[in-house]
Tab-separated table of C-alpha atoms in Angstrom:
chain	number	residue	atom	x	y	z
W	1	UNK	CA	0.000	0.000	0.000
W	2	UNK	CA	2.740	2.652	1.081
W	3	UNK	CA	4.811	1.775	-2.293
W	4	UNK	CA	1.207	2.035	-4.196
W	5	UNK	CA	0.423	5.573	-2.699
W	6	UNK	CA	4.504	6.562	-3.594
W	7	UNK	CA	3.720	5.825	-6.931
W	8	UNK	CA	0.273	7.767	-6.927
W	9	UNK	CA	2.049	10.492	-5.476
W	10	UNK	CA	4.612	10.426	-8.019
W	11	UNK	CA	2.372	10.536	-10.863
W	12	UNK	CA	0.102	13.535	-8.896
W	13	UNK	CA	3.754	15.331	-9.081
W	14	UNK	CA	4.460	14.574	-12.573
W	15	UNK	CA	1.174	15.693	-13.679
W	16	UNK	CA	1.445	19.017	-12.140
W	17	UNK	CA	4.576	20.061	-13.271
W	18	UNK	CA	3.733	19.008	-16.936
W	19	UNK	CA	0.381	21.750	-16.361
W	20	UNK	CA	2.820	23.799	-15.060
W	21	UNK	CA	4.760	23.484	-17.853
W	22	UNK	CA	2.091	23.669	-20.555
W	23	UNK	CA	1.175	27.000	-18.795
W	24	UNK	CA	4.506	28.425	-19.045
W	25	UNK	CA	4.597	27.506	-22.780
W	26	UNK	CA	1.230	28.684	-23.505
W	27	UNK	CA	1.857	32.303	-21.442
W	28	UNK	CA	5.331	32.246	-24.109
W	29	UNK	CA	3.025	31.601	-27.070
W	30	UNK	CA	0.295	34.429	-25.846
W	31	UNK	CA	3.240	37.063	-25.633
W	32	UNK	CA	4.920	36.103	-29.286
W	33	UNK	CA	1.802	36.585	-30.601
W	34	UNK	CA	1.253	39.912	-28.318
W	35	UNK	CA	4.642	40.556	-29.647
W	36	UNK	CA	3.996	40.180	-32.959
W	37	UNK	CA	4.539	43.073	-35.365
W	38	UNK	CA	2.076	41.189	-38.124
W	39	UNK	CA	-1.520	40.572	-37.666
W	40	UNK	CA	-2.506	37.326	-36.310
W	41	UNK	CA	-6.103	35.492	-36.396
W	42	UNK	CA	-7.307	32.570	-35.021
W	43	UNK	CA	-10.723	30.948	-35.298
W	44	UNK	CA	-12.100	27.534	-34.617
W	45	UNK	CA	-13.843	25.376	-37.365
W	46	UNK	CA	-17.296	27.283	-38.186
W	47	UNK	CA	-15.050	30.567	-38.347
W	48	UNK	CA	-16.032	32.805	-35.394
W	49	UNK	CA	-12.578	34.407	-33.759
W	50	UNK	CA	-11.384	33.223	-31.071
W	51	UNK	CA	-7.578	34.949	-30.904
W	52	UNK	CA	-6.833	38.937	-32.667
W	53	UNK	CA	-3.719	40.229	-31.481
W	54	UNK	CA	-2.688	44.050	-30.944
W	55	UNK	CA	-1.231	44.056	-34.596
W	56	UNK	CA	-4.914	43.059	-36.030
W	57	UNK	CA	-6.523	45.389	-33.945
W	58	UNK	CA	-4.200	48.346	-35.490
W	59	UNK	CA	-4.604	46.985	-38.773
W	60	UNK	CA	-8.166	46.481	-39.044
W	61	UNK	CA	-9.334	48.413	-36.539
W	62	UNK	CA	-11.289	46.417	-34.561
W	63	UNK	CA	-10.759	45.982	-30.675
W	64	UNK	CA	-10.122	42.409	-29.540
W	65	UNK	CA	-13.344	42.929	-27.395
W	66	UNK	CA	-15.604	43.881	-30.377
W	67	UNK	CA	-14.847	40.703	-32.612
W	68	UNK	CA	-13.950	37.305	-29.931
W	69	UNK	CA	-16.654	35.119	-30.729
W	70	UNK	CA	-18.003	36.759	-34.052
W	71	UNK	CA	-17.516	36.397	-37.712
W	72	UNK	CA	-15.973	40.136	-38.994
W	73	UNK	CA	-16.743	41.259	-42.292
W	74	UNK	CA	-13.470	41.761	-43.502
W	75	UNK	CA	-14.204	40.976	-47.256
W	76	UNK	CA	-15.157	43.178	-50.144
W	77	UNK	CA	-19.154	42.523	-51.001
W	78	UNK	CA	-19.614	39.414	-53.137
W	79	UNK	CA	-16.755	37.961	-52.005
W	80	UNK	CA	-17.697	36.995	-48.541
W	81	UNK	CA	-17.386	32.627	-49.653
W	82	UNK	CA	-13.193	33.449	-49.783
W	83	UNK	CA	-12.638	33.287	-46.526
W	84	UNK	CA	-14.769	29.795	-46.243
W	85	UNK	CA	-13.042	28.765	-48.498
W	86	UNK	CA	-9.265	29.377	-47.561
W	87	UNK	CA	-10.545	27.979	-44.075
W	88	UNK	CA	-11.764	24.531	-45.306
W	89	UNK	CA	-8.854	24.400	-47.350
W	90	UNK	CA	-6.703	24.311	-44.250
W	91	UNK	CA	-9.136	22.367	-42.039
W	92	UNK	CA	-8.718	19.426	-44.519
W	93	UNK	CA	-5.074	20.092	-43.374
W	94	UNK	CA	-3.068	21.958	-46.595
W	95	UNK	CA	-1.220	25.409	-45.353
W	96	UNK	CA	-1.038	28.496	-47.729
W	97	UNK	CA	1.409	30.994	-47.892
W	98	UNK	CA	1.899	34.547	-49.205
W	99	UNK	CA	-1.927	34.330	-50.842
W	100	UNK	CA	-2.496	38.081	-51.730
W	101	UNK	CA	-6.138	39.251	-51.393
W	102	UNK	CA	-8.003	42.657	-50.413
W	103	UNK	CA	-9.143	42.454	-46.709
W	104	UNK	CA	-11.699	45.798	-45.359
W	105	UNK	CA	-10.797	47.624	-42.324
W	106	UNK	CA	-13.813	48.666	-39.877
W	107	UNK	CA	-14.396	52.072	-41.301
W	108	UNK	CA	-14.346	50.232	-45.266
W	109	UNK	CA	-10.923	51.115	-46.436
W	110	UNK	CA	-9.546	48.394	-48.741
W	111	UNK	CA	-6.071	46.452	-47.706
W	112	UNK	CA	-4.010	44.720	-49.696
W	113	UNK	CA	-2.799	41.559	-47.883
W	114	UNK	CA	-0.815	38.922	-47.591
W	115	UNK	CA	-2.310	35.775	-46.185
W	116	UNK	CA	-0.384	32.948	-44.657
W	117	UNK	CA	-2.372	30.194	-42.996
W	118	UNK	CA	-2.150	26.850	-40.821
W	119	UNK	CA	-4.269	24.595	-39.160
W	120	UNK	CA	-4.533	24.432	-35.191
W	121	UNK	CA	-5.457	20.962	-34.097
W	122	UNK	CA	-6.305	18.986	-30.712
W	123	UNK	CA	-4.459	16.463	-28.880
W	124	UNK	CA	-6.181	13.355	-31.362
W	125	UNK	CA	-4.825	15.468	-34.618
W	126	UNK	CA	-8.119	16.847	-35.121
W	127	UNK	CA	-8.280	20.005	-36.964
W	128	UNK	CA	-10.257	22.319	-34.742
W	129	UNK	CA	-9.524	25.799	-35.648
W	130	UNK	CA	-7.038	28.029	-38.376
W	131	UNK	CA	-4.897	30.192	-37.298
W	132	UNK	CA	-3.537	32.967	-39.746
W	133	UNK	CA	-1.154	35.782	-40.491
W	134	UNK	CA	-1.804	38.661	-42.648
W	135	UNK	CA	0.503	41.118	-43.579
W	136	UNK	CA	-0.744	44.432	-44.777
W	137	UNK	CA	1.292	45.135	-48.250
W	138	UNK	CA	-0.882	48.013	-49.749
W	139	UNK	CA	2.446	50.174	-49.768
W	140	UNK	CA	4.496	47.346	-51.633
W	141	UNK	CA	0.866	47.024	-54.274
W	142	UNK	CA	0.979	51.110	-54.477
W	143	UNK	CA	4.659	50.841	-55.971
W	144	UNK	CA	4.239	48.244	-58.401
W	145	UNK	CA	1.514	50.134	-59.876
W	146	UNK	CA	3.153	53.322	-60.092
W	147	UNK	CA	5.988	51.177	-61.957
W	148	UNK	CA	3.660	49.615	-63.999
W	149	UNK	CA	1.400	53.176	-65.054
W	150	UNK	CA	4.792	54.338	-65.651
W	151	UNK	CA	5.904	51.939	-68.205
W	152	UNK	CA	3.103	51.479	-69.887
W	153	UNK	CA	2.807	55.226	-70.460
W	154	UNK	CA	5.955	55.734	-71.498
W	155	UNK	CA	5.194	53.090	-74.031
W	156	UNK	CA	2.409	54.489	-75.063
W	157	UNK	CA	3.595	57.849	-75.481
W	158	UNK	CA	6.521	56.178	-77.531
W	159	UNK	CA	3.603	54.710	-80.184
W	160	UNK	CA	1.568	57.472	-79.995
W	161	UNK	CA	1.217	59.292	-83.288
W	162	UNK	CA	0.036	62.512	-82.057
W	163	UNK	CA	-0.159	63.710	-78.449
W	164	UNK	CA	-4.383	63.728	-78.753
W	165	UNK	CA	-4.279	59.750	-79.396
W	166	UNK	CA	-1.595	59.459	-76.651
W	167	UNK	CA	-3.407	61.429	-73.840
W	168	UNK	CA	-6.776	59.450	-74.508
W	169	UNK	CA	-5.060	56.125	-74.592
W	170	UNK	CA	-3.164	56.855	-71.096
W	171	UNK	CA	-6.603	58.400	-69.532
W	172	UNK	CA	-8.033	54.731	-70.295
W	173	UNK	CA	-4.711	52.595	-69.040
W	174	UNK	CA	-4.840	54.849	-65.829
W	175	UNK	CA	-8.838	53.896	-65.251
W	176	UNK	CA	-8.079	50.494	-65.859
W	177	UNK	CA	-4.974	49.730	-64.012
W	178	UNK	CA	-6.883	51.866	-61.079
W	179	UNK	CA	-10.252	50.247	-61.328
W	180	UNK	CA	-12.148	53.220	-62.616
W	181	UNK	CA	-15.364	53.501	-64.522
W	182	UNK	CA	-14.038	56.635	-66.318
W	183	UNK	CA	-11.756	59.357	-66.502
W	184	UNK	CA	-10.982	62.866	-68.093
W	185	UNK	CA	-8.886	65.577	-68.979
W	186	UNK	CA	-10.154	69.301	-68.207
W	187	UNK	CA	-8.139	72.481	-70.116
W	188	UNK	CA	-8.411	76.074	-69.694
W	189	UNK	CA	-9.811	77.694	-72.816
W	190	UNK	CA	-8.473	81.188	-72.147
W	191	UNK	CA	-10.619	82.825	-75.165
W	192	UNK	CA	-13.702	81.957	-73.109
W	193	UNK	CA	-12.090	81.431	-69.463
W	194	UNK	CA	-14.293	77.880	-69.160
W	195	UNK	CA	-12.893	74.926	-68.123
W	196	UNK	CA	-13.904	72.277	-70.915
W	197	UNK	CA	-13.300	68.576	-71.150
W	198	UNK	CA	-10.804	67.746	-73.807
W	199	UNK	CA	-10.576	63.846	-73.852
W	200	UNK	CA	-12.186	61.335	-71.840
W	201	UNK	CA	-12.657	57.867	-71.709
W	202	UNK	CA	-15.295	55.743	-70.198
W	203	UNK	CA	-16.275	52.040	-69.441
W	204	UNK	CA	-18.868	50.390	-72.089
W	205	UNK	CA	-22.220	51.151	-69.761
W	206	UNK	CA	-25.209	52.997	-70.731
W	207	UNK	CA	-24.749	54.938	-67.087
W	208	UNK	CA	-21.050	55.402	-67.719
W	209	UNK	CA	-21.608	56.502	-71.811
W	210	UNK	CA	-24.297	59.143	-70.018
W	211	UNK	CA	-21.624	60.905	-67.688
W	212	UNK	CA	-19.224	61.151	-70.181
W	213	UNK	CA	-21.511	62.654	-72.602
W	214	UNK	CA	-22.498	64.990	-70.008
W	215	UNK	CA	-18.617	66.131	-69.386
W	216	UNK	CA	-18.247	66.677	-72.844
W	217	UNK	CA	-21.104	69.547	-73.079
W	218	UNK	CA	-19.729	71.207	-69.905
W	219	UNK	CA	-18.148	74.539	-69.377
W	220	UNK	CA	-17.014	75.386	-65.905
W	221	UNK	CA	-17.025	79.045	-65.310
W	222	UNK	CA	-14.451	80.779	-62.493
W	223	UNK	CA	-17.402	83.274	-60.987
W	224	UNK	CA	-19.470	80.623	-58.888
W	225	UNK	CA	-20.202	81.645	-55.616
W	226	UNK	CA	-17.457	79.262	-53.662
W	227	UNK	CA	-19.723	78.357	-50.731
W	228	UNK	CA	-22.025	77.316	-53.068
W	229	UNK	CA	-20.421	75.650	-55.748
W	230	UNK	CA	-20.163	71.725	-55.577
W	231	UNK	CA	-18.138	71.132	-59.255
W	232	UNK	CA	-15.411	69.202	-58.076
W	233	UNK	CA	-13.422	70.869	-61.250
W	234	UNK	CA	-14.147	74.265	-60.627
W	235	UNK	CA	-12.767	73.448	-56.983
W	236	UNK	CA	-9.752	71.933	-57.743
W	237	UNK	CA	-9.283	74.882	-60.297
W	238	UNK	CA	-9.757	77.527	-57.496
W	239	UNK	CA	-7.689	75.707	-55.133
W	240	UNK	CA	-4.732	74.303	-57.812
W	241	UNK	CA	-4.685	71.459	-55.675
W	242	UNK	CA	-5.776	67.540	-56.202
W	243	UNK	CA	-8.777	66.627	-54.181
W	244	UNK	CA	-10.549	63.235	-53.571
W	245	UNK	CA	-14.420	62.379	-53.324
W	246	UNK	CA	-15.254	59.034	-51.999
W	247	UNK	CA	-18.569	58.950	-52.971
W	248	UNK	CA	-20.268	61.729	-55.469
W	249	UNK	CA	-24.086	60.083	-54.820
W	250	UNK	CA	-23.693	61.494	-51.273
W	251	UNK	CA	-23.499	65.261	-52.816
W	252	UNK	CA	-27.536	65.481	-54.447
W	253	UNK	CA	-25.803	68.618	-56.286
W	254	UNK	CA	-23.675	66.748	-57.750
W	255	UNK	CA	-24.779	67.625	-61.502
W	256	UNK	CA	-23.484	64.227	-62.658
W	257	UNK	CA	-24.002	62.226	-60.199
C-alpha cells in the first residue's frame, strides 16, 4: 500500500509540473503573438474568432473585445465565400502561404494583404480551428503600380502618333490599371475662361456613356459663388490642388451624379 500511494504520489507530481509546464509555454506563445509586429487570427472550425492580437486590432481596426466570438466582415461585397473557403482548405489540413487578397478595415478602407495560414489541431490530430497571419502590403501594391502606369505610359507615349491619341489612350490605361469607370482631362480655354473637357474615356455602360456625354457639353465658369459651388473641377481649379471624393451620390448637387 505505502509503495502504491509513492507511486500515486509520483504521478500527482508529474502531472502538475507538466500543467505547469504547458502554462509556461502557452503564457510564451500568448506574448509572441502579443509581440507580434504582423496581424494574427485565429478561429475555430465554423469561423467565429477566437484569438486577434494588438497588430490586427491596429490593422483592421477592430478591438479584440468587439470581434472574440463573431464572424468580422473583412471581405469586399460578393466575395464573402473566400474566406470559407481558404478555411476549409486548411481544415482538410493543406497550409497556404503569401496568398495576396483585399481584406476591409472597420471604417471600409480596402487592404491589400498577404495571407499565410495553418491549421490548429487537438491532442487526437483533429483540426479544430485556423490560425492565420496577414501582412498588410498596400504600400508594396501602391509601388508596383506606379511602376507599372509608368511603363506602360511611357510606351504608349513612344507609339503614340500625335499627343491627342496618346493622352486618350493613357486616360483609359490609368482607369483600368486603377479600377475606374471613367476618366478625363479638363483644359483652360483662355478665349472663353471655361474649363472644358478635352478627352475622356469611359467604361462600355449605358450609365457610364451618359456621364461622359455629359462632361463633354460642360463649361465650368471661375465666378461661382465658392460656398455654393459643388463642381469638383471648378474646386480643384480655385484651389490648384488635387482633391478626392469618396462617394459623389452622397453630394444630391452633384450635376453628374
Amino acid at each position: 500500500v505505502q509503495q502504491s500511494n509513492v507511486q500515486l504520489e509520483e504521478k500527482v507530481e508529474s502531472q502538475e509540473r507538466i500543467q505547469k509546464e504547458l502554462r509556461q509555454t502557452t503564457r510564451k506563445f500568448q506574448a509572441l503573438i502579443n509581440a507580434s509586429p504582423l496581424a494574427i487570427v485565429v478561429r475555430d472550425a465554423d469561423g467565429l474568432i477566437q484569438g486577434w492580437n494588438p497588430a490586427a486590432e491596429r490593422m483592421f481596426g477592430w478591438s479584440e473585445a468587439e470581434v472574440l466570438g463573431r464572424k468580422v466582415p473583412l471581405h469586399i461585397a460578393g466575395r464573402e465565400e473566400e474566406g470559407d473557403r481558404y478555411r476549409n482548405i486548411i481544415l482538410r489540413g493543406e497550409t497556404f502561404s503569401d496568398v495576396e487578397g483585399v481584406r476591409l478595415r472597420k471604417d471600409g478602407t480596402p487592404l491589400n494583404v498577404s495571407i499565410s495560414g495553418a491549421a490548429i489541431y487537438d491532442d487526437e490530430g483533429n483540426a479544430i480551428g485556423v490560425m492565420v497571419i496577414v501582412v498588410d502590403i498596400t504600400t508594396r501594391k501602391r509601388v508596383e503600380l506606379r511602376q507599372e502606369l509608368q511603363t506602360a505610359i511611357t510606351k504608349l507615349l513612344a507609339e503614340s502618333r500625335t499627343v491627342e491619341e496618346a493622352l486618350v489612350k493613357v486616360i483609359q490605361t490609368m482607369c483600368e490599371k486603377l479600377d475606374w469607370a471613367c476618366g478625363a482631362r479638363w483644359v483652360l480655354d483662355r478665349k472663353e475662361n471655361v474649363l472644358r473637357c478635352a478627352e475622356a474615356w469611359g467604361m462600355d455602360s449605358p450609365a457610364v456613356r451618359e456621364f461622359v456625354a455629359v462632361s463633354w457639353g460642360m463649361r465650368n465658369r471661375p465666378e461661382v459663388n465658392p460656398k455654393n459651388d459643388t463642381s469638383v473641377v471648378r474646386r480643384v481649379w480655385r484651389s490648384a490642388a488635387p482633391m478626392w471624393v469618396s462617394n459623389i451620390q452622397e453630394n444630391p448637387n452633384f450635376r453628374r451624379g
